[in-house]
PDB file of C-alpha atoms in Angstrom:
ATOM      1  CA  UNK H   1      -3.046  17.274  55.026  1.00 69.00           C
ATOM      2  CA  UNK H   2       0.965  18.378  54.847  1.00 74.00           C
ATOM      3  CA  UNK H   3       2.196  15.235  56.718  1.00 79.00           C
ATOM      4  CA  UNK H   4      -0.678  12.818  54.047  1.00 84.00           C
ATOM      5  CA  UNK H   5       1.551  15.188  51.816  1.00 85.00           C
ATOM      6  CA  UNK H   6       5.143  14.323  53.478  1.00 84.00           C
ATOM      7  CA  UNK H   7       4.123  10.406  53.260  1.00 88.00           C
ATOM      8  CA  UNK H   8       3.063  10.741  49.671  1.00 87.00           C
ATOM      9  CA  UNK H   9       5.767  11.762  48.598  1.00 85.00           C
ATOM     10  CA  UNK H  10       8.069   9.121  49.903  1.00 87.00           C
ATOM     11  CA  UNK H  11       5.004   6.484  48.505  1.00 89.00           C
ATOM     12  CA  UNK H  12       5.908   7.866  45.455  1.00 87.00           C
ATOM     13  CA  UNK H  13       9.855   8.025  45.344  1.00 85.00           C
ATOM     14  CA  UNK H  14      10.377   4.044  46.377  1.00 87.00           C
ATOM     15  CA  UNK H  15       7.307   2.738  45.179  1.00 88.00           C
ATOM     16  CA  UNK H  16       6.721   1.270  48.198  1.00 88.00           C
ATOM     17  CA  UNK H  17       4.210   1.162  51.200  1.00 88.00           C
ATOM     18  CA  UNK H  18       6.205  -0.804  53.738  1.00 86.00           C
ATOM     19  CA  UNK H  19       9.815   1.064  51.977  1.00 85.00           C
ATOM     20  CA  UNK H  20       7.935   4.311  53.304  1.00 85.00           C
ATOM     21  CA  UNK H  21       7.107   2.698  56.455  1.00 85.00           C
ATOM     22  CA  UNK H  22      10.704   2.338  56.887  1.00 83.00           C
ATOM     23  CA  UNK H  23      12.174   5.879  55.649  1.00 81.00           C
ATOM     24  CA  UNK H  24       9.279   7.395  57.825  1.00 82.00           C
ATOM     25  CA  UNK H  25       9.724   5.556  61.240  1.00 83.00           C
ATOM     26  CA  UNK H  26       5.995   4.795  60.992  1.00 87.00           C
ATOM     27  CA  UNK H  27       4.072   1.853  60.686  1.00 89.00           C
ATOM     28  CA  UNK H  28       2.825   0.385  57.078  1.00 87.00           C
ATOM     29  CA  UNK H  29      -0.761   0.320  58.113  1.00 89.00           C
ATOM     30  CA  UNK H  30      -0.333   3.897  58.823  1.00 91.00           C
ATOM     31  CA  UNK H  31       0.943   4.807  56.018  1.00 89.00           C
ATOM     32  CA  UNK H  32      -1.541   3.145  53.811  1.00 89.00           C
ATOM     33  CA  UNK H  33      -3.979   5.057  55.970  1.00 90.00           C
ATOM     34  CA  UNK H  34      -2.854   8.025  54.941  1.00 90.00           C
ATOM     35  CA  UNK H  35      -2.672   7.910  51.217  1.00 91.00           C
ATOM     36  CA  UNK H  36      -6.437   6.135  51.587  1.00 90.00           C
ATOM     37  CA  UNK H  37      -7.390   9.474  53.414  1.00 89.00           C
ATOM     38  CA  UNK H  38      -5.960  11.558  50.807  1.00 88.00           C
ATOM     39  CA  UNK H  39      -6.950   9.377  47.805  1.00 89.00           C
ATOM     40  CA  UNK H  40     -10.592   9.935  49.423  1.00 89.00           C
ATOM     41  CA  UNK H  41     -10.447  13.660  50.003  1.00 87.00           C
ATOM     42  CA  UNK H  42      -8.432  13.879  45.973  1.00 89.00           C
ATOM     43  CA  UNK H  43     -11.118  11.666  44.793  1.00 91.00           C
ATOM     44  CA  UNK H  44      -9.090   9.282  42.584  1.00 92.00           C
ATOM     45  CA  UNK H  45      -6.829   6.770  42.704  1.00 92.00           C
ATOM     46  CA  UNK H  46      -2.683   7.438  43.364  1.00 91.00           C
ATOM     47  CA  UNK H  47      -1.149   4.446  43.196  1.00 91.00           C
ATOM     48  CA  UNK H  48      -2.083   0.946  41.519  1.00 88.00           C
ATOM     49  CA  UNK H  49      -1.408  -2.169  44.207  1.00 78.00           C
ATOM     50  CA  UNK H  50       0.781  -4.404  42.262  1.00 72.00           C
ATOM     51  CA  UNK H  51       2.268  -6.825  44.906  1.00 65.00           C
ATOM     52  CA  UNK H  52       2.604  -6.147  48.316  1.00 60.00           C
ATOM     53  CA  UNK H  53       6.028  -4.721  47.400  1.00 69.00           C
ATOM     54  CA  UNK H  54       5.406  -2.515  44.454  1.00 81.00           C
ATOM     55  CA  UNK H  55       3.111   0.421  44.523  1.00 87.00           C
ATOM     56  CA  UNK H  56       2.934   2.300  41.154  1.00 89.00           C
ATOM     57  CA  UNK H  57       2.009   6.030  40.745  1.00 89.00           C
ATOM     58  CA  UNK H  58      -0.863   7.050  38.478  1.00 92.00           C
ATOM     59  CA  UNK H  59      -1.174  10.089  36.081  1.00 91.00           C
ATOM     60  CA  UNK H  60      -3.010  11.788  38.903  1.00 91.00           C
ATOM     61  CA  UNK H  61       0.101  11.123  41.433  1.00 90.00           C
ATOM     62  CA  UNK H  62       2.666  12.302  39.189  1.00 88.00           C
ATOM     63  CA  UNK H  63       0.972  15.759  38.793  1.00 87.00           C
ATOM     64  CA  UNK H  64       0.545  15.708  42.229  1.00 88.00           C
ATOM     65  CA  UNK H  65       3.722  14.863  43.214  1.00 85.00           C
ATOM     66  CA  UNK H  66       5.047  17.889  40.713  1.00 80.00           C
ATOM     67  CA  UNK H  67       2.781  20.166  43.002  1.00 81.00           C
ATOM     68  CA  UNK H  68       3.525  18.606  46.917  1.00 82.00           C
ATOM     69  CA  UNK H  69       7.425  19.983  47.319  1.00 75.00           C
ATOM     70  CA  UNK H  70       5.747  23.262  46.331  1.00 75.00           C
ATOM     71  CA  UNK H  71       3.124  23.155  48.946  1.00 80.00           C
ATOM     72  CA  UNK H  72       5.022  21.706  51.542  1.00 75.00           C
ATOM     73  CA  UNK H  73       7.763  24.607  51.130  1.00 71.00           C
ATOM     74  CA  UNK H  74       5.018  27.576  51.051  1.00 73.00           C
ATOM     75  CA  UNK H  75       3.648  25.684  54.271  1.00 73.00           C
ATOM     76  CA  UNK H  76       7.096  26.074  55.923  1.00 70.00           C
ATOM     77  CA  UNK H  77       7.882  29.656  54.549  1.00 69.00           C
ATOM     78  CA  UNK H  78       4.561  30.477  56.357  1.00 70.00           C
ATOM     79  CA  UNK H  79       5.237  28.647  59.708  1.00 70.00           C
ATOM     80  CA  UNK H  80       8.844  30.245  59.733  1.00 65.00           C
ATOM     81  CA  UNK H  81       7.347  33.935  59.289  1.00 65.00           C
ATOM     82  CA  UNK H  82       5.003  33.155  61.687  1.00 68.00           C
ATOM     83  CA  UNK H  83       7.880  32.690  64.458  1.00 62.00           C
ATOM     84  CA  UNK H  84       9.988  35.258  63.097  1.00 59.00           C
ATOM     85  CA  UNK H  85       7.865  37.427  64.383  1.00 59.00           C
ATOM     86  CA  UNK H  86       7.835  35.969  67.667  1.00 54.00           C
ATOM     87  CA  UNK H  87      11.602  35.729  67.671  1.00 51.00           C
ATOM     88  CA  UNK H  88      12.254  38.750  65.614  1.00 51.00           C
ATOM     89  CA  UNK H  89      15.091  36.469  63.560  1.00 50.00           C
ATOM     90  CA  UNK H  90      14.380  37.926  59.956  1.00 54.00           C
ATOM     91  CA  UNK H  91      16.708  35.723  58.076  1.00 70.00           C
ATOM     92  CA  UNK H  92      16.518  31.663  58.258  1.00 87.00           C
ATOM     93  CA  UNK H  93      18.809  29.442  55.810  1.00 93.00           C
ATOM     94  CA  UNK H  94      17.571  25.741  55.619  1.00 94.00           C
ATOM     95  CA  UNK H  95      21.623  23.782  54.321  1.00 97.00           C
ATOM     96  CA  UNK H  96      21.679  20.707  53.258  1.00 96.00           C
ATOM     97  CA  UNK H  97      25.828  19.585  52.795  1.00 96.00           C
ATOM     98  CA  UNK H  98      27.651  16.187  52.492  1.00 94.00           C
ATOM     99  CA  UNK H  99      29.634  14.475  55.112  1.00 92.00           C
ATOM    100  CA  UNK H 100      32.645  15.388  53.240  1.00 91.00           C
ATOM    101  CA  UNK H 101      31.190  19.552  53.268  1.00 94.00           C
ATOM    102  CA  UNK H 102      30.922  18.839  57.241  1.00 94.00           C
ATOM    103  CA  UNK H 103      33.940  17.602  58.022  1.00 91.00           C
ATOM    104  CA  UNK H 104      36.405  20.360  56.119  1.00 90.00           C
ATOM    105  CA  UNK H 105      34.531  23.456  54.807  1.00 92.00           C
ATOM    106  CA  UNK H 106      30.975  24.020  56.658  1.00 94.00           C
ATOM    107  CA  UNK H 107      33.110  25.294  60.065  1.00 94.00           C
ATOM    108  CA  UNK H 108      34.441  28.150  57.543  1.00 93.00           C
ATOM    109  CA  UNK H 109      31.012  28.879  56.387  1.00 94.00           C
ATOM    110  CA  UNK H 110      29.124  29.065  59.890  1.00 95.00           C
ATOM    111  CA  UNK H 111      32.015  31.330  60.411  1.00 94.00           C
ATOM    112  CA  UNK H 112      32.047  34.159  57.488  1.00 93.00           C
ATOM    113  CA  UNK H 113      28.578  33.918  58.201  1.00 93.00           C
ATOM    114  CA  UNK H 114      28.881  35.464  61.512  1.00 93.00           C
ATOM    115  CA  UNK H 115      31.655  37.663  60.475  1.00 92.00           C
ATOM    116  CA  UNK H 116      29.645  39.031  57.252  1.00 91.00           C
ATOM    117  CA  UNK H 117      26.031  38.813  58.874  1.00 91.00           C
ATOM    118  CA  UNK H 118      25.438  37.598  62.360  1.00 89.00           C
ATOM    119  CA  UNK H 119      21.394  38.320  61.686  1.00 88.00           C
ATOM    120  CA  UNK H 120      21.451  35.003  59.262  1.00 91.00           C
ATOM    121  CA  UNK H 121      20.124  32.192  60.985  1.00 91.00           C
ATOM    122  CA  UNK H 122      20.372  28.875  59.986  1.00 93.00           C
ATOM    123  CA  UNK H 123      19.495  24.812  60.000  1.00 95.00           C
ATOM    124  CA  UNK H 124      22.063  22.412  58.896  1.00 96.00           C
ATOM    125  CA  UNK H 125      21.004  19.156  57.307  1.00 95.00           C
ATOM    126  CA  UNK H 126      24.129  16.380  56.524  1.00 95.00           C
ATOM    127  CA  UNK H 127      23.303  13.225  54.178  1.00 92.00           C
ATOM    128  CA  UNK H 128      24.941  12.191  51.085  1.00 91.00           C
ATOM    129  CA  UNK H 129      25.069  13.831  48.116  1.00 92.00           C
ATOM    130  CA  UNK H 130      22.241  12.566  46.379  1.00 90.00           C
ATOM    131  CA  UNK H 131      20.394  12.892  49.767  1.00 90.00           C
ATOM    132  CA  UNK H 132      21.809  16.138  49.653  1.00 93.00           C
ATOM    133  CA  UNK H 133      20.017  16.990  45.885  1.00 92.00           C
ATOM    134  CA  UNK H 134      17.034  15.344  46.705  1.00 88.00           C
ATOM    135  CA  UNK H 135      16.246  17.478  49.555  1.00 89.00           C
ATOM    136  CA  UNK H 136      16.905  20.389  47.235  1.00 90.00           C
ATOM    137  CA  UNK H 137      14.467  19.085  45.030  1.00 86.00           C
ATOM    138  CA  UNK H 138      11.657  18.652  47.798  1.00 83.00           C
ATOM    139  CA  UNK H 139      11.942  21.815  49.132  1.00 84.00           C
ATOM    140  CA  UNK H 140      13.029  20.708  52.412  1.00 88.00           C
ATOM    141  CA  UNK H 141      16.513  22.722  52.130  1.00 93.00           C
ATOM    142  CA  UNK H 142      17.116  26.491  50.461  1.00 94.00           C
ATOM    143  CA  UNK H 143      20.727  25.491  49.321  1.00 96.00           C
ATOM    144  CA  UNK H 144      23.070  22.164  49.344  1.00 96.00           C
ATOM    145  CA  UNK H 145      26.590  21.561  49.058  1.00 96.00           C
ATOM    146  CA  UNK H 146      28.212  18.677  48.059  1.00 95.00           C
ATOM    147  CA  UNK H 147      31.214  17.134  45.973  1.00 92.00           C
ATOM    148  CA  UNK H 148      29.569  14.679  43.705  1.00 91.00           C
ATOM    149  CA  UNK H 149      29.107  16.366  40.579  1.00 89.00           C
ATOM    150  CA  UNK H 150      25.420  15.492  40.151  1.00 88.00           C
ATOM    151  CA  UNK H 151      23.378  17.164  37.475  1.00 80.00           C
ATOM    152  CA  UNK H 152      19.343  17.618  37.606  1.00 82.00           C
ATOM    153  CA  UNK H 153      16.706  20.391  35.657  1.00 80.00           C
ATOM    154  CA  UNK H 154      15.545  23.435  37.661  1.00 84.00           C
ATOM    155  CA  UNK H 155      18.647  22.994  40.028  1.00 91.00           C
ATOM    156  CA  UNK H 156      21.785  25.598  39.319  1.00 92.00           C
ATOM    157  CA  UNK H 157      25.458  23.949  40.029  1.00 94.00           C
ATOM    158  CA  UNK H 158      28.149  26.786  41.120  1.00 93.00           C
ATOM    159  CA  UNK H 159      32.099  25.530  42.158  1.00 93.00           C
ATOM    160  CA  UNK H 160      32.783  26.980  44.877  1.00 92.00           C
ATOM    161  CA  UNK H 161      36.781  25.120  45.503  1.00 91.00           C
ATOM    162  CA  UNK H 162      38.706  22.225  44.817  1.00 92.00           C
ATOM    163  CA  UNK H 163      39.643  19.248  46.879  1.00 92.00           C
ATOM    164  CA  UNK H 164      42.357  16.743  46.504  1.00 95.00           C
ATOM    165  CA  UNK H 165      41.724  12.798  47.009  1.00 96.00           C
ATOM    166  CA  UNK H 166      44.219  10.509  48.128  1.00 96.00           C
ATOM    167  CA  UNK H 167      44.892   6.858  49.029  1.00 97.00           C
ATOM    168  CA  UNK H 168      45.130   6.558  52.666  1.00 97.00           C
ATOM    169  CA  UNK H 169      45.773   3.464  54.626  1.00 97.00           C
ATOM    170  CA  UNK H 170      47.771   0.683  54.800  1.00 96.00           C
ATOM    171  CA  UNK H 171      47.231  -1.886  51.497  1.00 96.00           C
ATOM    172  CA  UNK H 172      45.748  -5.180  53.193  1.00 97.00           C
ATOM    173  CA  UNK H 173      43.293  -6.195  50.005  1.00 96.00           C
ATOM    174  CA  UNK H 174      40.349  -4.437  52.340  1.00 98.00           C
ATOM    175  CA  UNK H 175      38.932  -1.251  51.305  1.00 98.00           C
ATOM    176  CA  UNK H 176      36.568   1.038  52.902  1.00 97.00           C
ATOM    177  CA  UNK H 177      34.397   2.977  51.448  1.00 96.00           C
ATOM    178  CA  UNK H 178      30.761   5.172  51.254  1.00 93.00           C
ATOM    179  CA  UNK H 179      27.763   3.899  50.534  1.00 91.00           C
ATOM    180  CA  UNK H 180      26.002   4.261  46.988  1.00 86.00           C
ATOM    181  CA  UNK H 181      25.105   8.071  46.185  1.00 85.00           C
ATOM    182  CA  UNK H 182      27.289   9.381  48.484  1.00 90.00           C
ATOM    183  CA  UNK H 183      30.585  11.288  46.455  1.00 91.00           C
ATOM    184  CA  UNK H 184      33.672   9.630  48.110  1.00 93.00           C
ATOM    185  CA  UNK H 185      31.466   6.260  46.876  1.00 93.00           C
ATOM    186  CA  UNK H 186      31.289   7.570  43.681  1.00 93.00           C
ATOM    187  CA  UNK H 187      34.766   8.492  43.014  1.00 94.00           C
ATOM    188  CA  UNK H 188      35.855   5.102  44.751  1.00 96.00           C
ATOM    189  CA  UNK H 189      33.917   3.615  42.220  1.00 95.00           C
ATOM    190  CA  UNK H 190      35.641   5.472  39.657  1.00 94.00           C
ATOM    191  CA  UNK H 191      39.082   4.981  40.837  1.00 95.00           C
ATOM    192  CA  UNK H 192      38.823   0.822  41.412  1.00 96.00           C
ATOM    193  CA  UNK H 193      37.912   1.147  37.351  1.00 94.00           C
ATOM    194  CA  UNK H 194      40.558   3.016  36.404  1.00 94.00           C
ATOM    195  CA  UNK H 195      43.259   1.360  38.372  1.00 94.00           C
ATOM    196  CA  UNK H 196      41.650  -2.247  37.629  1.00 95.00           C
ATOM    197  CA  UNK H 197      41.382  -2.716  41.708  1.00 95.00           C
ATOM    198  CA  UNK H 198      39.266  -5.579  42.524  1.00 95.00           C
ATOM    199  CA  UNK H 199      38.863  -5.602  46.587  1.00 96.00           C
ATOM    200  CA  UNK H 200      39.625  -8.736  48.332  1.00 96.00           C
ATOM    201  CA  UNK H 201      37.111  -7.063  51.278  1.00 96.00           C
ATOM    202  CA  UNK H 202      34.915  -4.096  50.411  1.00 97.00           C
ATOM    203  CA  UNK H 203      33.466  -2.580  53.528  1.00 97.00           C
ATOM    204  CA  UNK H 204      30.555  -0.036  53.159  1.00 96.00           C
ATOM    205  CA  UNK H 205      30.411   2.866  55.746  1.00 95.00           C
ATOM    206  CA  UNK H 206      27.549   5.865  56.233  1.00 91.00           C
ATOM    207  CA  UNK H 207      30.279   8.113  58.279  1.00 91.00           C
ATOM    208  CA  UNK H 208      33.314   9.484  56.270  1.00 91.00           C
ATOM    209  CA  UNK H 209      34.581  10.567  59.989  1.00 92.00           C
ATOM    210  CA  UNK H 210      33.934   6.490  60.977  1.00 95.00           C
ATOM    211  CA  UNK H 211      35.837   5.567  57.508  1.00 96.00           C
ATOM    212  CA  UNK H 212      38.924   7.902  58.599  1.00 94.00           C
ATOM    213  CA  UNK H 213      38.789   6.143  62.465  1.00 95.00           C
ATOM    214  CA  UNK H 214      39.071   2.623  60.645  1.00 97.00           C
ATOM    215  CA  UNK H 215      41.601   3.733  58.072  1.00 97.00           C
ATOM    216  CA  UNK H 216      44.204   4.898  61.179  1.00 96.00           C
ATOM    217  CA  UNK H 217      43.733   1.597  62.801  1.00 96.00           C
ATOM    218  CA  UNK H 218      45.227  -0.507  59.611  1.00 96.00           C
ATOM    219  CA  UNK H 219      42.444  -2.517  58.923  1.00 97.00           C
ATOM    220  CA  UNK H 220      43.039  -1.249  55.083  1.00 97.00           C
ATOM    221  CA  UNK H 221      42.584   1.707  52.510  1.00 97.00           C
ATOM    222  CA  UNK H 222      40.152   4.303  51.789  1.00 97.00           C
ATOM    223  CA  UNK H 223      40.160   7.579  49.653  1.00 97.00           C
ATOM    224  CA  UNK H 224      39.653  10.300  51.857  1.00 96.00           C
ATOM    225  CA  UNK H 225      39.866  14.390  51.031  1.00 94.00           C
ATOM    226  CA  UNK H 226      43.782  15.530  51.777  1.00 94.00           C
ATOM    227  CA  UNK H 227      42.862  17.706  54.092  1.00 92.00           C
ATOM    228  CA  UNK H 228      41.333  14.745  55.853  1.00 92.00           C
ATOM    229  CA  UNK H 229      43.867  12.450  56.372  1.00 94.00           C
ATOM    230  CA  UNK H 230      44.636  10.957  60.340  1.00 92.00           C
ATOM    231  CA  UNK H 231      48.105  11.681  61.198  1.00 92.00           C
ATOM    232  CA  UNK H 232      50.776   9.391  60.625  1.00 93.00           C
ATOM    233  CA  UNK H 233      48.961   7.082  57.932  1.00 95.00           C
ATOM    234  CA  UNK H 234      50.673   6.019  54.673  1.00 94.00           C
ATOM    235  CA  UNK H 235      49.283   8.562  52.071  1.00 95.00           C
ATOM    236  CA  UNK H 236      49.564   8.154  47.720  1.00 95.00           C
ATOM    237  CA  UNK H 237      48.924  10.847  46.030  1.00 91.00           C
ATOM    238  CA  UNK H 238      46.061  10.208  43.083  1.00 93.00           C
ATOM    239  CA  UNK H 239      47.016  13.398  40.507  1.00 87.00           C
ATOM    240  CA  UNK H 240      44.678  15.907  38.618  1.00 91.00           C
ATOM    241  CA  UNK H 241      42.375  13.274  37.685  1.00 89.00           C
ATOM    242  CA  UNK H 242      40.771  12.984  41.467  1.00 94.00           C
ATOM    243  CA  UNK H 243      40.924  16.912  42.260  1.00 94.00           C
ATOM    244  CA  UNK H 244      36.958  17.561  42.784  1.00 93.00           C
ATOM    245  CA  UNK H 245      34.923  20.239  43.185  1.00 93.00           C
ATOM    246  CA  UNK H 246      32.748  21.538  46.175  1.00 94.00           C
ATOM    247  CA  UNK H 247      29.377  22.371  44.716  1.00 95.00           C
ATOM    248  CA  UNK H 248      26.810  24.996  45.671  1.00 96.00           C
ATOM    249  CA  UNK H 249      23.367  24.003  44.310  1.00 96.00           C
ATOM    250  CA  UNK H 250      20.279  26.364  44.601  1.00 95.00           C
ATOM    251  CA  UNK H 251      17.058  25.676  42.829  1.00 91.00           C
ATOM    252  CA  UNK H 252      16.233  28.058  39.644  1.00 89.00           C
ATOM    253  CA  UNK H 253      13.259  29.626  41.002  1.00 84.00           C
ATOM    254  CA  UNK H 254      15.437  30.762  44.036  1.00 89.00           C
ATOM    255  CA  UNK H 255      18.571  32.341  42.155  1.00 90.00           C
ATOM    256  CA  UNK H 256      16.978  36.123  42.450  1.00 88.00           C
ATOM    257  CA  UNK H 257      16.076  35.368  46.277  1.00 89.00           C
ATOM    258  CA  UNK H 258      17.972  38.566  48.373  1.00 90.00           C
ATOM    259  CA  UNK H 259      18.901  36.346  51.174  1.00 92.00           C
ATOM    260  CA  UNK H 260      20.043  33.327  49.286  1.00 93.00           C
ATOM    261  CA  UNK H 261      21.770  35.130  46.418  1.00 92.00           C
ATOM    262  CA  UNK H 262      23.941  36.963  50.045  1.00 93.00           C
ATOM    263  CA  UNK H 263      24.396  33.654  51.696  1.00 94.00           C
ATOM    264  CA  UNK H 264      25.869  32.363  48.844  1.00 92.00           C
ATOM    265  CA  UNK H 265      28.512  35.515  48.033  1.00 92.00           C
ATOM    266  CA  UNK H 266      29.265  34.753  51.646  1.00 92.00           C
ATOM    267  CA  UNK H 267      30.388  30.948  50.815  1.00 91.00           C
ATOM    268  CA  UNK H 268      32.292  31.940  47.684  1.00 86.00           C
ATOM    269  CA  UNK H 269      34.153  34.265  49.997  1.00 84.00           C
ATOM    270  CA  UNK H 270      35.128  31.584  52.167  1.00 82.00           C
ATOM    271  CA  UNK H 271      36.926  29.702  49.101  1.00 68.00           C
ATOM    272  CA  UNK H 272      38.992  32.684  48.338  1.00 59.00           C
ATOM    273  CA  UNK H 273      40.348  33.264  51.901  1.00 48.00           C
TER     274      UNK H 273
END
């Protein structure tokens, strides 16, 4: 039942059998399998067949859909009790953090962590930031951070620091950048408007640690965090206007959680170190 859950819910986010097939590393007949099996034990219909590319939810699988992140997250609170007490670990953390998060702030983290309270345990998950949010939103992580300021219902937004973006690289006409959703993508995005940049090459890259590799070669320019930068490349500073935030997002119906509400005085500690 939790995994016709799992594949539901991607079914339901792209709208797509053979999109899910994809995003699950399972085949399409298999995943039409499994929404047939829980269509038959729901008794109704979830999605109407409208090509062989589009798949569109029905009233029933947009109330169930509200209901699945639920389920699936009281499924995994139970299964991580369940081997607490065989480990005796008493505190778990599911993160979810950007690339960017990774790369410059998450070492501090793991580390007050340890310092403040080595009995936290904890999963890291890395994505962009939407991927980041959208986790948050399915219950599969307990907090995210990220740096694109990205704004949703039931989901609290805390700063938690500021980072600096510059130009790096040398000025060739190529650019390299994030892909869509991710927040060095987005501010990119932002920057090519407001400095009327049109790319002769625009290269799209999944790894910001890949992006700063390509940038110290000379192939061409990138904005990267300032504490980022690979020694010895030409660097222009961008001003006020492209100082971000870090963000520290945690669902409403978890702000008065014990462990959360200590794991996250922990991170705001780290930012005033």
């Amino acid at each position: 039942m939790f995994k016709f859950l799992e594949t539901f819910m991607v079914v339901y986010r792209t709208h797509s059998f053979s999109l899910a097939a994809q995003q699950l590393f399972i085949t399409q007949p298999t995943v039409s399998n499994q929404i047939k099996q829980l269509e038959s034990q729901l008794h109704t219909e979830l999605f109407e067949r409208k090509s062989r590319r589009e798949s569109i939810p029905t009233e029933a699988a947009d109330i169930l859909y509200k209901r699945s992140a639920k389920i699936l997250d009281d499924w995994h609170d139970i299964n991580t009790e369940i081997k607490d007490l065989q480990t005796n670990e008493q505190s778990h953390v599911r993160f979810g953090i950007s690339q960017t998060v990774s790369r410059i702030m998450f070492a501090k983290i793991a580390n007050q962590i340890s310092v403040s309270d080595p009995t936290i345990h904890y999963d890291v998950m890395v994505s962009n930031s939407e991927g980041v949010l959208s986790q948050l939103e399915e219950y599969k992580i307990d907090l995210g951070i990220i740096e694109k300021p990205l704004v949703t219902q039931n989901v609290r937004r805390t700063s938690i620091g500021k980072d600096q973006l510059v130009k790096a690289g040398a000025p060739t006409g190529t650019w390299i950048t994030r892909e869509p959703g991710s927040g060095i993508g987005y501010y990119t995005e932002q920057y090519f408007r407001e400095a009327d940049i049109h790319p002769d090459r625009l290269i799209h890259v999944n790894n910001s640690g890949l992006i700063r590799r390509i940038v110290s070669t000379g192939v061409g320019q990138a904005l990267l965090s300032s504490k980022d930068v690979p020694t010895g490349v030409e660097v222009q500073t961008l001003g006020t206007a492209f100082i971000r935030d870090f963000y520290l997002l945690i669902r409403d119906d978890d702000l008065d959680d014990p462990l959360l509400k200590t794991v996250a005085e922990i991170i705001k500690l780290v930012n005033q170190l």
